[in-house]
Coordinates of C-alpha atoms in Angstrom, one line a residue:
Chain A
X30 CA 51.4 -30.1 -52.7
X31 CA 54.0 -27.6 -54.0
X32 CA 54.7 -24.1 -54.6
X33 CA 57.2 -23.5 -57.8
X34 CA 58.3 -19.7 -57.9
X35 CA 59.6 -19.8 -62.0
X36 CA 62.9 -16.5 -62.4
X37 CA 63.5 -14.7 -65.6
X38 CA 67.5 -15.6 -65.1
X39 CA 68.3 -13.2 -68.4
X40 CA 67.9 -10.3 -66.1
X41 CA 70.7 -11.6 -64.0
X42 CA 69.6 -10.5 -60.7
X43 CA 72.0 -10.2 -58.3
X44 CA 71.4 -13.1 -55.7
X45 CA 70.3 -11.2 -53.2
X46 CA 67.7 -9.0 -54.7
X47 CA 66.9 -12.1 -56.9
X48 CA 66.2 -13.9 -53.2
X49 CA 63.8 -11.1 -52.4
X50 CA 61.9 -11.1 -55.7
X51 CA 61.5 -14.5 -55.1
X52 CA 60.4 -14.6 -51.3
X53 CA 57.9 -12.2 -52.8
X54 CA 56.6 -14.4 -55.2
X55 CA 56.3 -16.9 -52.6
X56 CA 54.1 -15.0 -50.1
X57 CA 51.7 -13.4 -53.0
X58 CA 50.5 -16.8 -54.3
X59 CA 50.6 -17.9 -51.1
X60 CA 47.7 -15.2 -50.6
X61 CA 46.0 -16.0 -53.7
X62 CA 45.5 -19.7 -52.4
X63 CA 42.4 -20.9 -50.7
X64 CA 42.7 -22.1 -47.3
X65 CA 42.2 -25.7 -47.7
X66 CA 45.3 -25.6 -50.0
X67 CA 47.2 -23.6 -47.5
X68 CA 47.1 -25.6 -44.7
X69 CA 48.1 -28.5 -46.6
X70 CA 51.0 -27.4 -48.2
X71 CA 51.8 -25.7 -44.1
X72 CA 51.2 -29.8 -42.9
X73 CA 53.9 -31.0 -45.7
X74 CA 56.1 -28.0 -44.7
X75 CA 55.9 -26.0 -47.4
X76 CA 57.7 -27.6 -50.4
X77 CA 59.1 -24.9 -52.6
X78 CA 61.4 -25.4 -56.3
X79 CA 62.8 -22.6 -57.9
X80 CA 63.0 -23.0 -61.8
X81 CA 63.8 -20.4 -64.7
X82 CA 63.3 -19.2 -67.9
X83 CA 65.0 -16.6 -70.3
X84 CA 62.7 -13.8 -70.8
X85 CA 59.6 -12.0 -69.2
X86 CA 57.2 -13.4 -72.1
X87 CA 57.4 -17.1 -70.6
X88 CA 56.1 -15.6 -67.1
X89 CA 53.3 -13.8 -68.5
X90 CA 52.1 -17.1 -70.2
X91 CA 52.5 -19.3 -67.9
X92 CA 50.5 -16.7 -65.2
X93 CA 47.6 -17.0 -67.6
X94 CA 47.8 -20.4 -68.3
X95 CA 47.7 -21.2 -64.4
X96 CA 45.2 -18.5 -64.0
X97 CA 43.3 -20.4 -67.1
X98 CA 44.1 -24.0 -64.5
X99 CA 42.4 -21.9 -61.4
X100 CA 45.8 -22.4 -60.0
X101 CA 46.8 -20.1 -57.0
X102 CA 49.8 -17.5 -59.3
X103 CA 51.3 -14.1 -58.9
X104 CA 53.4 -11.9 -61.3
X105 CA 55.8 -10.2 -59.3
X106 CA 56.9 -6.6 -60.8
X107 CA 59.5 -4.7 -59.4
X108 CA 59.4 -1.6 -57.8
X109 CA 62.2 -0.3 -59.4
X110 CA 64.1 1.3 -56.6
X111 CA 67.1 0.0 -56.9
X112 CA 68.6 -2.5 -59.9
X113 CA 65.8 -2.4 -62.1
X114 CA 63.4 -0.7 -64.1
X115 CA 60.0 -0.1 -62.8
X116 CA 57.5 -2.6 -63.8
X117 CA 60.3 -5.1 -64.6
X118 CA 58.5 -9.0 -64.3
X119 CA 61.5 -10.9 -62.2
X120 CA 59.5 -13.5 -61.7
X121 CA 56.3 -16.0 -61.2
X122 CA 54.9 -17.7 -58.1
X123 CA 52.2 -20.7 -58.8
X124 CA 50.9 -22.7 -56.0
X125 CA 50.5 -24.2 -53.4
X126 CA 48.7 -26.7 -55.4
X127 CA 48.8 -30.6 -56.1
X128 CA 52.0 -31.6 -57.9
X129 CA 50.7 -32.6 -60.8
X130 CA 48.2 -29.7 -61.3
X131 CA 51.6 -27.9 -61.4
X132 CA 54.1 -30.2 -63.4
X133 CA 51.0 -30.0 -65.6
X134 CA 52.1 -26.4 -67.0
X135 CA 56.1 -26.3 -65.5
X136 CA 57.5 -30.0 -66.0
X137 CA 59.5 -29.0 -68.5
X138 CA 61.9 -26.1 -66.8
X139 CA 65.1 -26.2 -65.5
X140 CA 66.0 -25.4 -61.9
X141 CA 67.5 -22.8 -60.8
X142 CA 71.3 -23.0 -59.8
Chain B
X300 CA 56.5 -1.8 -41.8
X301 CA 59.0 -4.1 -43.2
X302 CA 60.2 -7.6 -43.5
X303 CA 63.8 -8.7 -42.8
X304 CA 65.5 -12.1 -44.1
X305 CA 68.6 -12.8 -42.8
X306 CA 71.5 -15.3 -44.4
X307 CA 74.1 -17.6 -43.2
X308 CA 76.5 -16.4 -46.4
X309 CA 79.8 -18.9 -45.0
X310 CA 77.2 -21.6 -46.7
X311 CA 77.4 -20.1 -50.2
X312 CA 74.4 -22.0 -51.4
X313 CA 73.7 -22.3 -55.5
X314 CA 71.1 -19.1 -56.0
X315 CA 67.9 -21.6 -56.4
X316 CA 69.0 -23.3 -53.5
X317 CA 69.0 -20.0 -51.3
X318 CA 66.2 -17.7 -52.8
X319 CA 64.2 -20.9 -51.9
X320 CA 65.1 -20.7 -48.1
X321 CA 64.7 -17.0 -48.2
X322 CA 61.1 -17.9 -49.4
X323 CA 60.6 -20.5 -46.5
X324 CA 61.5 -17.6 -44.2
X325 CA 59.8 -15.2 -45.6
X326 CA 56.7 -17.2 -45.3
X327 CA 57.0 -18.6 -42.4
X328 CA 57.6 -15.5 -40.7
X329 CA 54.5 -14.1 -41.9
X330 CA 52.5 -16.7 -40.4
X331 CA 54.4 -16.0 -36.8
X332 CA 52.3 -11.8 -37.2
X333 CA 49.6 -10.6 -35.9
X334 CA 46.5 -10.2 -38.3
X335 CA 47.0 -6.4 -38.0
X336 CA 51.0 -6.2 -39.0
X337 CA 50.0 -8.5 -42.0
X338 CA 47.9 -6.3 -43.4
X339 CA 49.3 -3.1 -43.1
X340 CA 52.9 -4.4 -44.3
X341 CA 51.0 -5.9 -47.5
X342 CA 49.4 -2.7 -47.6
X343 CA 52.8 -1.0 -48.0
X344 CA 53.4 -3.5 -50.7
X345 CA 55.5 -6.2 -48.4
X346 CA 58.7 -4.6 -48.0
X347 CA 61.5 -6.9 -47.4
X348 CA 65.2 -7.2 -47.5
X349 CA 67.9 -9.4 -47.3
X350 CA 71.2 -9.1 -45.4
X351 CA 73.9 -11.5 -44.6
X352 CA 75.6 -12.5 -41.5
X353 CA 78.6 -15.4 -40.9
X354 CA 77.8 -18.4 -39.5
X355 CA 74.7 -19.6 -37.8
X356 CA 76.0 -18.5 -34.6
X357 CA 74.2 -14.7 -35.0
X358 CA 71.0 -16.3 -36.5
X359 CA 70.4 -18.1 -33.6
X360 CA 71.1 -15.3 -32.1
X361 CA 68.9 -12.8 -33.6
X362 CA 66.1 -15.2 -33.7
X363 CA 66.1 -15.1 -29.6
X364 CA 66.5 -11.1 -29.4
X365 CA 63.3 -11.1 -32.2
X366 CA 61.3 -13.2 -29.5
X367 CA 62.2 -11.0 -26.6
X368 CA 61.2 -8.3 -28.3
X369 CA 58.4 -9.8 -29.5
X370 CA 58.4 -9.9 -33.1
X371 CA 57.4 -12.3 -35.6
X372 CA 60.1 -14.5 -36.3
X373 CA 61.2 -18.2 -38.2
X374 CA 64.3 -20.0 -38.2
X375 CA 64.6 -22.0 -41.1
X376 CA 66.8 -25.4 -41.2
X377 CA 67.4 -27.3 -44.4
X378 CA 65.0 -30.1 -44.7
X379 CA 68.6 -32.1 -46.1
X380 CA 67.4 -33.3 -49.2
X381 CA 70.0 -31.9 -51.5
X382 CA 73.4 -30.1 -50.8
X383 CA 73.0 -29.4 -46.9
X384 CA 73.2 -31.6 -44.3
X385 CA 70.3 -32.2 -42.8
X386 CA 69.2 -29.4 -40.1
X387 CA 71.4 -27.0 -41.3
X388 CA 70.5 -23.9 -40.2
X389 CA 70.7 -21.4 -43.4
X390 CA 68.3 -18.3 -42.7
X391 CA 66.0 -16.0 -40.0
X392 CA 62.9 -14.1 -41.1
X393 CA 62.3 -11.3 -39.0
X394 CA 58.5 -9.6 -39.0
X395 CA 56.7 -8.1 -41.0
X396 CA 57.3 -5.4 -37.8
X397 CA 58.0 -1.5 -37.8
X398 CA 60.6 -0.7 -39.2
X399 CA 62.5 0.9 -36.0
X400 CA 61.9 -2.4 -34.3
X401 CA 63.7 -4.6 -36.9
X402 CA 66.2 -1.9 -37.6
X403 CA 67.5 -2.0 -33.7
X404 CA 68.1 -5.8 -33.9
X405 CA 69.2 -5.8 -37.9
X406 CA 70.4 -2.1 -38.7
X407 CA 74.4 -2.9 -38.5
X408 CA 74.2 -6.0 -40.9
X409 CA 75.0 -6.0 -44.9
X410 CA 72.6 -6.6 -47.3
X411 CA 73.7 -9.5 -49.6
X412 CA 74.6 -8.8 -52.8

């Protein structure tokens, strides 16, 4: 089990609003997952990879696709009150869910550095 | 209500690398709430911010002045699989909790940039 929370690293987010977005990301799919799948990823304690992409359009497609795969996901938007725009995507959280379910759709990204 | 993450900055972790254990925290102090602080802080839309401190020294702190006082609160040591030594500590979730609670422990920190 794994939770991969995907950044849109061309908005260059400074790291500590980029560490909010994210922790946000990480506690809405968290929501969104049942409770079987929840308790799992708690037992494995909670394995988490940060990955990126350039652009808002590859976090809106790969939301779909995992909502398409059932797979626990949530856009995060921000609120705009400080760096941003309103309604800016930062970022993606899918999971918890088996590894492979989600290598399935994110294999291919890069970390995050 | 609001949520506060707090970050040992002397470790200067790679962005991925921290927004990841600010996710951990953020998580896992969620878990420490009551049912009712859970909802009304994702009611307000999970507020949450992220301020730095020096050392581990004031996270260990902190996380023992949170649990006098009662709030929901996580300590969050690397797991050690890629640049930290293993049990490093590297961040402190505090609540969700009202905001004059966490502000009485947290108010005199910096937020990192």
């Amino acid at each position: 089990m794994k939770q991969v929370i995907i950044v849109d690293a061309s908005l260059k987010l400074p790291k500590g609003k980029l560490a909010a977005q994210v922790a946000h990301a990480a506690v809405a799919a968290f929501l969104t997952a049942s409770n079987a799948a929840r308790q799992e990823w708690l037992a494995e304690g909670m394995p988490k990879v940060v990955l990126r992409v350039e652009g808002p359009e590859a976090l809106t497609r790969l939301h779909e696709l995992a909502g398409q795969h059932d797979l626990p996901t949530a856009l995060i938007h921000d609120a705009g009150r400080t760096v941003l725009p309103a309604g800016t995507i930062t970022c993606l959280g899918i999971g918890p869910a088996a590894d492979e379910q989600i290598d399935a759709l994110t294999g291919e990204l890069k970390l995050l550095r």
